[in-house]
């Protein structure tokens, strides 16, 4: 048994997240956590809402709420949505919690003691209209690199380049739209990333198995030369800076948010006796740490957060693997909260069960390139895979067995050459599927699950127990018994992807509601359910998507929201 530490990028608190957020971090992290639990590994899966910075303040202002009250409300909304999606977090935290405040301030003091914090005078945007300094996300303008007219003062979403506000062309206030932006001198604190370039490069270059997307972004930053990064902001909401003269400032959200992963473990440990967060975050090689995030978060997780950890001198765990994802796109651009482009998680759940979204987003994961979403492509894929292949397998096999064998796994007959060949084929499918899971290749893993479903359907079509029962009841009993065990194996293999439907099938087969152990042997899989085991026939798991729902999906993609809260 291995300890597996898994973190998903913390979703911003500013409203319900869209399916791009689900596909680019939360869902693959959950699939991997479930798979690792099936193997019997000890898993700690952590996430939480990212609640500091200008996104929270702007969203609270738009909602007419105090920012703390807004964050409390939206954390509950997001937690409920993720519960309904089936995300099996061990702890879902809040970056505004006391644990994160204490850890952030402690790491800052250690960095300061190591000479890695510099106090500098900078030019910062000031708006006479707003009568205040404007932190980076309060500034929008044209990106000097790609020309996007909606780049923020900290990063351009379109080209992912990290920016400073004075990099922007034609800057304007995100609060008022005012263009009377001038830059005045003010004091801020910087993390001296430039002094950590050598250890960061050594660490990154040793990560040979990282996806090309992640490794290339990280090395590009290093090759261009690391700049020291300002880690304080002129805001009232955030982690206070424990330094005289900076009482009116807080830490930059991208300084404290990744520390929130560690804080989540501290909170998890404090919730029950016998838990030790240090065994995970200071566990060294005894722990494998895997991060999941979208490509625009790569610089902060390969440079910023590791620089904080390395510079602190603490023996905190750095990620062994970072799985980065491209974007889900729709109607000519990536899914976007600010542009209200794409389908949002609450609307998705109002239209169709979570498993339909989980399956399609994983089977079409934007791993090697951006992936375009359309309602037609989604519906056709779900109907083909879930209704016609998996759902049909479960219902035709169990309905026939219930009608002809009294809802009992039948005895009688002996497996023959066809079953021996099936066991060998199933062995190969299970081995390939495990390899793809362990390689974090989610599209290929989904295809591996499809292969098992097709194998099972092919066996039933070939042996045709509904015909054999008229002339050879013993042979029909073998085929049905084998088919029921294939249904079980198909559900176990699919459980990380579609846990609600897979669990329903397994419970109806009398398997209980615990994490189903991974199937390692084809021959054993075909005899896992003994003769005499009673079962139930579930209702149709995935009815084909009707015309009305297809129309609603088209409307949702065009901007119509059906859910509980609009994005800020």
Coordinates of C-alpha atoms in Angstrom, one line a residue:
X1 CA 0.0 0.0 0.0
X2 CA 1.3 3.5 -1.0
X3 CA 0.3 6.8 0.3
X4 CA -1.1 9.0 -2.5
X5 CA -1.6 12.7 -1.8
X6 CA -3.9 14.3 -4.4
X7 CA -4.8 18.0 -4.8
X8 CA -7.0 19.7 -7.4
X9 CA -6.6 23.4 -8.2
X10 CA -8.7 25.4 -5.8
X11 CA -11.7 26.8 -7.6
X12 CA -12.2 30.5 -7.2
X13 CA -15.1 31.5 -4.9
X14 CA -16.6 33.9 -7.5
X15 CA -19.7 32.0 -8.6
X16 CA -20.6 28.6 -9.8
X17 CA -17.8 27.0 -11.9
X18 CA -18.2 25.9 -15.6
X19 CA -17.5 22.5 -17.0
X20 CA -14.1 23.6 -18.1
X21 CA -13.1 23.9 -14.4
X22 CA -14.6 20.4 -13.8
X23 CA -12.8 18.9 -16.8
X24 CA -9.4 20.6 -16.1
X25 CA -8.8 19.7 -12.5
X26 CA -11.6 18.5 -10.3
X27 CA -12.9 15.5 -12.2
X28 CA -9.5 13.9 -13.2
X29 CA -8.3 14.3 -9.6
X30 CA -11.4 12.5 -8.4
X31 CA -11.1 9.7 -10.9
X32 CA -7.5 9.2 -9.9
X33 CA -8.3 9.2 -6.2
X34 CA -11.1 6.6 -6.8
X35 CA -8.8 4.4 -8.8
X36 CA -6.0 4.6 -6.2
X37 CA -8.5 3.6 -3.5
X38 CA -9.6 0.7 -5.6
X39 CA -6.0 -0.6 -5.6
X40 CA -6.0 -0.4 -1.8
X41 CA -3.7 2.7 -1.5
X42 CA -4.1 5.1 1.3
X43 CA -5.4 8.3 -0.3
X44 CA -5.7 11.9 0.9
X45 CA -7.6 13.9 -1.6
X46 CA -7.8 17.7 -0.8
X47 CA -9.4 20.7 -2.4
X48 CA -11.2 23.8 -1.3
X49 CA -12.4 27.2 -2.4
X50 CA -9.9 30.0 -3.2
X51 CA -11.4 32.9 -1.4
X52 CA -8.9 35.8 -1.4
X53 CA -8.0 38.3 -3.9
X54 CA -9.9 40.6 -6.2
X55 CA -12.2 37.9 -7.7
X56 CA -13.8 37.5 -4.3
X57 CA -14.1 41.3 -3.6
X58 CA -15.5 42.1 -7.1
X59 CA -18.0 39.2 -6.9
X60 CA -19.1 40.3 -3.4
X61 CA -19.5 43.8 -4.5
X62 CA -21.7 42.8 -7.5
X63 CA -23.8 40.6 -5.2
X64 CA -24.2 43.5 -2.7
X65 CA -22.7 41.4 0.1
X66 CA -19.9 41.7 2.6
X67 CA -17.0 39.7 1.2
X68 CA -16.9 37.3 4.1
X69 CA -20.6 36.6 3.9
X70 CA -20.4 36.2 0.2
X71 CA -17.5 33.6 0.5
X72 CA -19.4 31.7 3.2
X73 CA -22.5 31.5 0.9
X74 CA -20.6 30.5 -2.2
X75 CA -18.5 27.9 -0.4
X76 CA -21.7 26.1 0.6
X77 CA -23.0 26.4 -3.0
X78 CA -19.8 25.0 -4.5
X79 CA -19.5 22.2 -1.9
X80 CA -23.0 21.0 -2.6
X81 CA -22.4 21.0 -6.4
X82 CA -19.2 19.0 -6.0
X83 CA -21.0 16.5 -3.7
X84 CA -23.6 16.0 -6.3
X85 CA -20.9 15.5 -9.0
X86 CA -19.6 12.7 -6.8
X87 CA -16.2 14.2 -5.9
X88 CA -14.9 12.2 -3.0
X89 CA -12.8 14.7 -1.3
X90 CA -11.3 13.8 2.1
X91 CA -11.6 17.4 3.0
X92 CA -13.0 20.4 1.1
X93 CA -11.4 23.5 2.7
X94 CA -11.5 27.3 2.5
X95 CA -8.4 29.3 1.9
X96 CA -9.8 32.0 4.2
X97 CA -9.6 29.7 7.2
X98 CA -7.4 30.2 10.2
X99 CA -5.1 27.3 9.4
X100 CA -4.1 28.9 6.0
X101 CA -3.6 32.2 7.7
X102 CA -1.2 30.7 10.2
X103 CA 0.7 28.7 7.6
X104 CA 1.0 31.5 5.2
X105 CA 2.4 33.9 7.8
X106 CA 4.8 31.2 9.1
X107 CA 6.2 30.5 5.6
X108 CA 6.5 34.2 4.9
X109 CA 8.6 34.6 8.2
X110 CA 10.8 31.8 7.2
X111 CA 11.4 33.2 3.7
X112 CA 12.1 36.6 5.3
X113 CA 14.6 35.1 7.7
X114 CA 16.3 33.3 4.7
X115 CA 16.8 36.7 3.0
X116 CA 14.3 35.8 0.2
X117 CA 11.9 38.7 0.9
X118 CA 12.7 42.2 -0.5
X119 CA 10.9 45.4 0.2
X120 CA 10.7 47.6 -2.9
X121 CA 9.1 50.7 -4.2
X122 CA 6.9 50.0 -7.2
X123 CA 4.6 51.9 -9.5
X124 CA 1.0 50.9 -8.9
X125 CA -2.1 51.8 -10.7
X126 CA -4.1 54.6 -9.1
X127 CA -7.6 55.7 -10.2
X128 CA -8.9 59.1 -9.3
X129 CA -12.4 58.0 -10.1
X130 CA -12.1 55.1 -7.7
X131 CA -10.0 57.1 -5.3
X132 CA -7.7 54.1 -4.5
X133 CA -4.8 52.0 -5.6
X134 CA -6.0 49.2 -7.9
X135 CA -4.5 45.8 -7.4
X136 CA -3.7 43.7 -10.5
X137 CA -7.1 42.1 -10.9
X138 CA -8.8 45.5 -10.6
X139 CA -7.0 46.4 -13.9
X140 CA -8.0 45.1 -17.3
X141 CA -6.6 46.1 -20.7
X142 CA -5.0 44.8 -23.9
X143 CA -2.4 42.0 -23.5
X144 CA 1.0 43.1 -25.0
X145 CA 1.7 39.6 -26.1
X146 CA -1.4 38.3 -27.8
X147 CA -3.6 41.4 -28.2
X148 CA -6.5 40.1 -26.1
X149 CA -8.5 43.2 -25.0
X150 CA -9.7 41.6 -21.7
X151 CA -6.4 40.7 -20.1
X152 CA -6.1 41.1 -16.4
X153 CA -3.4 42.9 -14.5
X154 CA -1.9 39.6 -13.3
X155 CA -2.5 37.2 -16.2
X156 CA -3.9 37.0 -19.7
X157 CA -6.4 34.2 -19.8
X158 CA -6.0 33.8 -23.6
X159 CA -2.3 33.3 -23.8
X160 CA -1.7 32.4 -20.1
X161 CA 1.2 34.9 -19.8
X162 CA 1.7 36.3 -16.3
X163 CA 1.6 40.1 -16.3
X164 CA 2.0 43.1 -14.2
X165 CA -0.6 45.9 -14.4
X166 CA 1.8 48.3 -16.1
X167 CA 2.4 45.7 -18.9
X168 CA -1.2 46.3 -20.1
X169 CA -2.0 48.5 -23.1
X170 CA -4.9 51.0 -22.5
X171 CA -5.5 49.9 -18.9
X172 CA -8.9 50.6 -17.3
X173 CA -10.5 50.0 -13.9
X174 CA -12.4 46.7 -13.4
X175 CA -14.4 48.5 -10.8
X176 CA -15.7 51.6 -12.6
X177 CA -14.4 51.2 -16.2
X178 CA -12.4 54.5 -15.7
X179 CA -9.4 55.0 -17.9
X180 CA -7.9 57.7 -15.7
X181 CA -5.2 55.2 -14.6
X182 CA -1.9 56.6 -13.4
X183 CA 1.0 54.8 -11.8
X184 CA 2.2 56.1 -8.4
X185 CA 4.9 54.8 -6.1
X186 CA 4.0 52.5 -3.2
X187 CA 5.9 50.0 -1.1
X188 CA 5.4 46.2 -1.6
X189 CA 7.1 43.0 -0.7
X190 CA 8.7 40.6 -3.2
X191 CA 9.6 37.0 -3.1
X192 CA 13.1 36.7 -4.6
X193 CA 12.4 34.0 -7.1
X194 CA 15.5 34.9 -9.0
X195 CA 17.6 33.7 -6.1
X196 CA 15.9 30.3 -6.4
X197 CA 16.3 29.7 -10.1
X198 CA 19.0 27.0 -9.7
X199 CA 17.1 24.7 -7.3
X200 CA 13.9 25.2 -9.2
X201 CA 15.5 24.2 -12.5
X202 CA 17.1 21.2 -10.9
X203 CA 13.8 20.1 -9.5
X204 CA 11.8 20.6 -12.7
X205 CA 14.4 19.0 -15.0
X206 CA 14.3 15.9 -12.8
X207 CA 10.6 15.5 -13.5
X208 CA 11.0 13.5 -16.7
X209 CA 7.5 12.0 -16.7
X210 CA 5.6 15.3 -16.5
X211 CA 3.3 16.0 -19.5
X212 CA 5.0 18.1 -22.2
X213 CA 2.4 20.9 -21.6
X214 CA 3.5 21.3 -18.0
X215 CA 7.2 20.8 -18.5
X216 CA 7.4 23.2 -21.5
X217 CA 5.6 26.0 -19.7
X218 CA 7.8 25.6 -16.6
X219 CA 11.1 25.5 -18.6
X220 CA 10.0 28.5 -20.7
X221 CA 9.7 30.5 -17.6
X222 CA 13.1 29.5 -16.4
X223 CA 14.7 30.0 -19.8
X224 CA 13.4 33.5 -19.9
X225 CA 14.9 34.2 -16.5
X226 CA 12.8 34.4 -13.3
X227 CA 11.7 37.7 -12.1
X228 CA 11.1 38.5 -8.4
X229 CA 7.4 38.3 -7.7
X230 CA 5.3 40.9 -5.7
X231 CA 3.5 39.0 -3.0
X232 CA 1.5 41.8 -1.3
X233 CA -1.6 43.7 -2.5
X234 CA -3.5 46.8 -1.4
X235 CA -6.7 45.0 -0.3
X236 CA -8.6 44.6 2.9
X237 CA -9.6 40.9 2.3
X238 CA -6.9 38.4 2.6
X239 CA -4.1 37.1 4.9
X240 CA -2.6 40.0 6.8
X241 CA 1.1 40.7 6.3
X242 CA 2.9 40.3 9.6
X243 CA 5.4 43.1 9.0
X244 CA 5.5 46.6 10.5
X245 CA 4.5 49.2 7.9
X246 CA 2.3 46.8 5.9
X247 CA -0.7 46.7 8.1
X248 CA -2.9 48.0 5.3
X249 CA -1.9 45.2 2.9
X250 CA -2.6 41.5 2.5
X251 CA -0.8 38.7 0.7
X252 CA -1.3 38.2 -3.0
X253 CA -3.8 35.4 -3.5
X254 CA -1.4 33.3 -5.5
X255 CA 1.0 33.4 -2.6
X256 CA -1.5 32.1 0.0
X257 CA -3.8 29.9 -2.2
X258 CA -1.4 27.0 -2.9
X259 CA -0.4 27.0 0.8
X260 CA -4.1 26.2 1.3
X261 CA -3.4 22.6 0.1
X262 CA -1.3 22.1 3.3
X263 CA -3.8 24.0 5.4
X264 CA -6.5 21.6 4.2
X265 CA -4.5 18.7 5.5
X266 CA -4.1 20.5 8.9
X267 CA -7.9 20.9 9.1
X268 CA -8.5 17.3 8.0
X269 CA -6.1 16.1 10.7
X270 CA -7.7 18.2 13.4
X271 CA -11.1 16.8 12.6
X272 CA -10.4 13.3 14.0
X273 CA -8.0 11.7 16.4
X274 CA -5.0 9.7 15.0
X275 CA -4.6 11.8 11.9
X276 CA -1.2 13.4 11.2
X277 CA -0.9 15.9 8.4
X278 CA 2.9 15.9 8.6
X279 CA 2.9 12.2 7.6
X280 CA 1.6 13.4 4.3
X281 CA 3.3 16.7 3.7
X282 CA 6.6 15.8 5.3
X283 CA 6.5 12.1 4.3
X284 CA 9.2 12.3 1.6
X285 CA 9.4 9.4 -0.8
X286 CA 6.9 7.4 1.2
X287 CA 4.2 9.7 -0.3
X288 CA 3.4 10.2 -4.0
X289 CA 2.0 13.7 -4.5
X290 CA 0.0 14.4 -7.7
X291 CA -1.5 17.8 -8.6
X292 CA -4.2 18.4 -11.2
X293 CA -4.7 21.8 -12.8
X294 CA -5.4 23.7 -16.0
X295 CA -2.6 25.1 -18.1
X296 CA -3.1 28.7 -17.0
X297 CA -2.3 27.6 -13.4
X298 CA 1.0 25.9 -14.4
X299 CA 3.4 28.8 -13.7
X300 CA 2.0 29.3 -10.2
X301 CA 2.4 25.5 -9.3
X302 CA 5.7 24.9 -11.0
X303 CA 7.5 28.2 -10.1
X304 CA 5.6 30.2 -7.4
X305 CA 4.5 27.6 -4.9
X306 CA 7.7 25.5 -5.2
X307 CA 9.8 28.6 -4.7
X308 CA 7.9 29.3 -1.5
X309 CA 8.4 25.7 -0.3
X310 CA 12.1 25.4 -1.3
X311 CA 12.9 28.9 0.1
X312 CA 11.2 28.2 3.4
X313 CA 13.6 25.4 4.2
X314 CA 10.8 23.2 5.5
X315 CA 10.7 19.5 4.4
X316 CA 7.4 20.0 2.7
X317 CA 6.4 17.7 -0.1
X318 CA 6.7 19.0 -3.6
X319 CA 4.6 17.4 -6.3
X320 CA 6.0 14.2 -7.9
X321 CA 3.6 14.7 -10.8
X322 CA 1.7 17.6 -12.2
X323 CA -1.1 16.8 -14.6
X324 CA -1.9 19.8 -16.6
X325 CA -4.9 20.2 -18.9
X326 CA -5.8 22.3 -21.9
X327 CA -9.1 24.1 -22.2
X328 CA -12.7 23.1 -23.0
X329 CA -13.9 25.5 -25.7
X330 CA -17.3 26.4 -26.9
X331 CA -18.6 28.8 -29.5
X332 CA -15.2 30.0 -30.6
X333 CA -13.6 30.5 -27.2
X334 CA -12.7 28.7 -24.0
X335 CA -15.3 28.1 -21.4
X336 CA -15.2 31.3 -19.3
X337 CA -16.9 32.5 -16.1
X338 CA -16.3 36.2 -16.9
X339 CA -17.5 35.9 -20.5
X340 CA -20.4 33.6 -19.4
X341 CA -19.4 31.2 -22.1
X342 CA -20.2 27.5 -21.9
X343 CA -22.3 25.4 -19.5
X344 CA -22.0 25.9 -15.8
X345 CA -22.0 23.0 -13.3
X346 CA -25.4 23.8 -11.7
X347 CA -27.1 24.0 -15.0
X348 CA -25.4 20.7 -16.1
X349 CA -26.8 18.9 -13.1
X350 CA -30.3 20.4 -13.6
X351 CA -30.3 18.9 -17.1
X352 CA -28.7 15.5 -16.7
X353 CA -27.3 13.2 -14.1
X354 CA -23.7 13.8 -12.9
X355 CA -22.4 10.5 -14.4
X356 CA -23.3 11.7 -18.0
X357 CA -21.1 14.7 -17.6
X358 CA -18.3 12.9 -15.7
X359 CA -18.1 10.3 -18.5
X360 CA -18.1 12.6 -21.5
X361 CA -15.7 15.1 -19.9
X362 CA -13.2 12.3 -19.0
X363 CA -13.6 10.5 -22.3
X364 CA -12.9 13.7 -24.1
X365 CA -10.4 15.2 -21.6
X366 CA -8.5 18.1 -23.0
X367 CA -5.1 16.5 -22.4
X368 CA -3.1 17.1 -25.5
X369 CA -5.1 20.0 -27.0
X370 CA -8.1 22.2 -26.4
X371 CA -11.4 20.2 -26.9
X372 CA -14.5 21.7 -28.4
X373 CA -17.8 21.1 -26.7
X374 CA -21.1 21.0 -28.6
X375 CA -24.5 19.8 -27.4
X376 CA -24.7 17.4 -30.4
X377 CA -21.3 15.9 -29.8
X378 CA -22.0 15.5 -26.1
X379 CA -25.4 13.8 -26.6
X380 CA -24.2 11.5 -29.3
X381 CA -21.3 10.4 -27.2
X382 CA -23.3 9.8 -24.0
X383 CA -26.0 7.9 -25.9
X384 CA -23.5 5.7 -27.7
X385 CA -21.3 4.9 -24.7
X386 CA -23.7 5.0 -21.7
X387 CA -27.1 4.1 -23.1
X388 CA -26.3 1.8 -26.0
X389 CA -23.2 0.1 -24.6
X390 CA -23.0 0.0 -20.8
X391 CA -26.7 0.5 -20.0
X392 CA -27.7 -2.0 -22.6
X393 CA -25.2 -4.6 -21.3
X394 CA -26.5 -4.3 -17.7
X395 CA -30.2 -4.3 -18.5
X396 CA -30.4 -7.0 -21.2
X397 CA -28.2 -9.4 -19.2
X398 CA -29.8 -8.9 -15.8
X399 CA -33.4 -8.7 -17.1
X400 CA -33.0 -12.0 -19.0
X401 CA -31.4 -13.7 -16.0
X402 CA -34.1 -12.4 -13.7
X403 CA -36.9 -13.7 -16.0
X404 CA -35.4 -17.2 -16.7
X405 CA -33.4 -17.8 -13.5
X406 CA -35.5 -16.2 -10.8
X407 CA -33.1 -13.2 -10.3
X408 CA -30.4 -15.6 -9.1
X409 CA -26.9 -16.3 -10.4
X410 CA -27.5 -19.7 -12.1
X411 CA -25.6 -22.9 -11.3
X412 CA -25.0 -25.7 -13.8
X413 CA -22.7 -26.3 -16.7
X414 CA -19.0 -25.9 -17.0
X415 CA -17.0 -23.1 -18.6
X416 CA -15.5 -24.1 -21.9
X417 CA -13.0 -22.8 -24.5
X418 CA -15.1 -19.7 -25.1
X419 CA -14.9 -18.7 -21.5
X420 CA -11.2 -19.4 -21.3
X421 CA -10.5 -17.2 -24.2
X422 CA -12.8 -14.5 -22.7
X423 CA -10.8 -14.7 -19.4
X424 CA -7.5 -14.1 -21.4
X425 CA -9.0 -11.2 -23.3
X426 CA -10.4 -9.7 -20.1
X427 CA -7.0 -10.1 -18.4
X428 CA -5.4 -8.0 -21.2
X429 CA -8.1 -5.4 -21.1
X430 CA -7.7 -5.0 -17.3
X431 CA -4.0 -4.8 -17.5
X432 CA -4.1 -2.1 -20.2
X433 CA -6.7 -0.1 -18.3
X434 CA -4.6 -0.1 -15.1
X435 CA -1.5 1.0 -17.1
X436 CA -3.5 3.9 -18.6
X437 CA -4.8 5.0 -15.2
X438 CA -1.4 4.9 -13.7
X439 CA -0.1 7.0 -16.6
X440 CA -2.8 9.5 -15.9
X441 CA -4.1 9.1 -19.4
X442 CA -7.8 9.7 -18.9
X443 CA -9.1 9.5 -22.4
X444 CA -7.2 6.3 -23.0
X445 CA -8.5 4.9 -19.7
X446 CA -12.0 5.7 -20.7
X447 CA -11.4 3.9 -23.9
X448 CA -10.1 1.0 -21.9
X449 CA -13.4 0.9 -20.0
X450 CA -15.2 0.9 -23.3
X451 CA -13.2 -2.1 -24.4
X452 CA -14.4 -4.1 -21.4
X453 CA -18.0 -3.1 -22.1
X454 CA -17.6 -4.1 -25.8
X455 CA -16.0 -7.4 -24.8
X456 CA -18.9 -8.2 -22.5
X457 CA -21.5 -7.3 -25.1
X458 CA -19.7 -9.3 -27.7
X459 CA -19.6 -12.4 -25.5
X460 CA -23.3 -12.2 -24.8
X461 CA -24.1 -11.6 -28.5
X462 CA -22.0 -14.6 -29.5
X463 CA -23.2 -17.1 -26.8
X464 CA -26.9 -15.8 -27.1
X465 CA -28.2 -17.5 -23.9
X466 CA -31.7 -16.4 -24.8
X467 CA -31.5 -18.8 -27.8
X468 CA -29.3 -21.5 -26.1
X469 CA -31.8 -21.9 -23.2
X470 CA -34.2 -23.7 -25.5
X471 CA -31.8 -26.4 -26.6
X472 CA -29.0 -26.4 -24.0
X473 CA -30.0 -25.1 -20.6
X474 CA -26.6 -25.9 -19.0
X475 CA -24.8 -23.9 -21.7
X476 CA -27.2 -21.0 -21.2
X477 CA -26.6 -21.1 -17.5
X478 CA -22.8 -20.8 -18.1
X479 CA -23.3 -17.9 -20.4
X480 CA -25.7 -16.1 -18.0
X481 CA -23.5 -16.7 -15.0
X482 CA -20.5 -15.4 -17.0
X483 CA -22.5 -12.5 -18.3
X484 CA -23.6 -11.4 -14.8
X485 CA -20.0 -11.5 -13.7
X486 CA -19.0 -9.4 -16.8
X487 CA -21.6 -6.9 -15.7
X488 CA -20.0 -6.7 -12.3
X489 CA -16.5 -6.3 -13.8
X490 CA -17.8 -3.6 -16.2
X491 CA -19.2 -1.7 -13.3
X492 CA -16.0 -2.0 -11.2
X493 CA -13.9 -0.8 -14.1
X494 CA -16.3 2.1 -14.7
X495 CA -16.6 3.1 -11.0
X496 CA -14.0 5.9 -11.0
X497 CA -15.7 7.5 -14.0
X498 CA -19.4 6.9 -13.3
X499 CA -19.6 6.2 -9.6
X500 CA -23.3 6.7 -9.1
X501 CA -24.4 4.3 -11.8
X502 CA -21.6 1.8 -11.2
X503 CA -22.4 1.7 -7.4
X504 CA -26.1 1.2 -8.2
X505 CA -25.3 -1.9 -10.4
X506 CA -22.9 -3.3 -7.8
X507 CA -25.4 -2.9 -5.0
X508 CA -28.1 -4.6 -7.1
X509 CA -25.7 -7.4 -7.5
X510 CA -25.4 -7.7 -3.7
X511 CA -21.9 -6.2 -3.6
X512 CA -22.5 -3.5 -0.9
X513 CA -21.7 0.1 -1.1
X514 CA -17.9 0.1 -0.3
X515 CA -15.2 1.0 -2.7
X516 CA -15.1 -1.9 -5.1
X517 CA -11.6 -3.5 -5.2
X518 CA -9.8 -3.4 -8.5
X519 CA -10.2 -6.5 -10.6
X520 CA -6.7 -8.0 -11.3
X521 CA -7.5 -11.4 -12.8
X522 CA -9.8 -12.2 -15.7
X523 CA -10.6 -15.8 -14.7
X524 CA -11.4 -14.8 -11.1
X525 CA -13.5 -11.9 -12.4
X526 CA -15.7 -14.4 -14.3
X527 CA -16.5 -16.3 -11.1
X528 CA -16.6 -13.5 -8.5
X529 CA -20.4 -13.8 -8.0
X530 CA -21.2 -17.4 -6.9
X531 CA -24.2 -19.4 -8.0
X532 CA -27.2 -18.8 -5.8
X533 CA -26.4 -15.0 -5.3
X534 CA -29.7 -13.1 -5.5
X535 CA -29.7 -9.8 -7.5
X536 CA -32.0 -7.0 -8.6
X537 CA -32.6 -5.6 -12.0
X538 CA -31.9 -1.8 -11.9
X539 CA -34.1 0.6 -13.9
X540 CA -32.6 1.8 -17.2
X541 CA -29.4 3.5 -16.1
X542 CA -29.0 5.9 -19.0
X543 CA -32.1 6.6 -21.1
X544 CA -31.3 8.1 -24.4
X545 CA -31.2 11.9 -24.3
X546 CA -34.5 13.3 -25.6
X547 CA -35.1 16.1 -28.0
X548 CA -36.2 18.5 -25.3
X549 CA -33.0 18.1 -23.3
X550 CA -31.0 18.5 -26.4
X551 CA -32.6 21.9 -27.0
X552 CA -32.0 22.9 -23.4
X553 CA -28.4 22.0 -23.8
X554 CA -28.1 24.2 -26.8
X555 CA -29.7 27.0 -24.9
X556 CA -27.4 26.5 -21.9
X557 CA -24.4 26.7 -24.1
X558 CA -25.7 30.0 -25.5
X559 CA -25.8 31.5 -22.0
X560 CA -29.1 30.5 -20.5
X561 CA -28.6 29.5 -16.8
X562 CA -30.9 27.1 -15.1
X563 CA -29.1 26.7 -11.8
X564 CA -28.9 28.1 -8.3
X565 CA -26.5 31.0 -8.8
X566 CA -25.1 33.1 -11.6
X567 CA -21.3 33.5 -12.0
X568 CA -19.9 36.8 -10.8

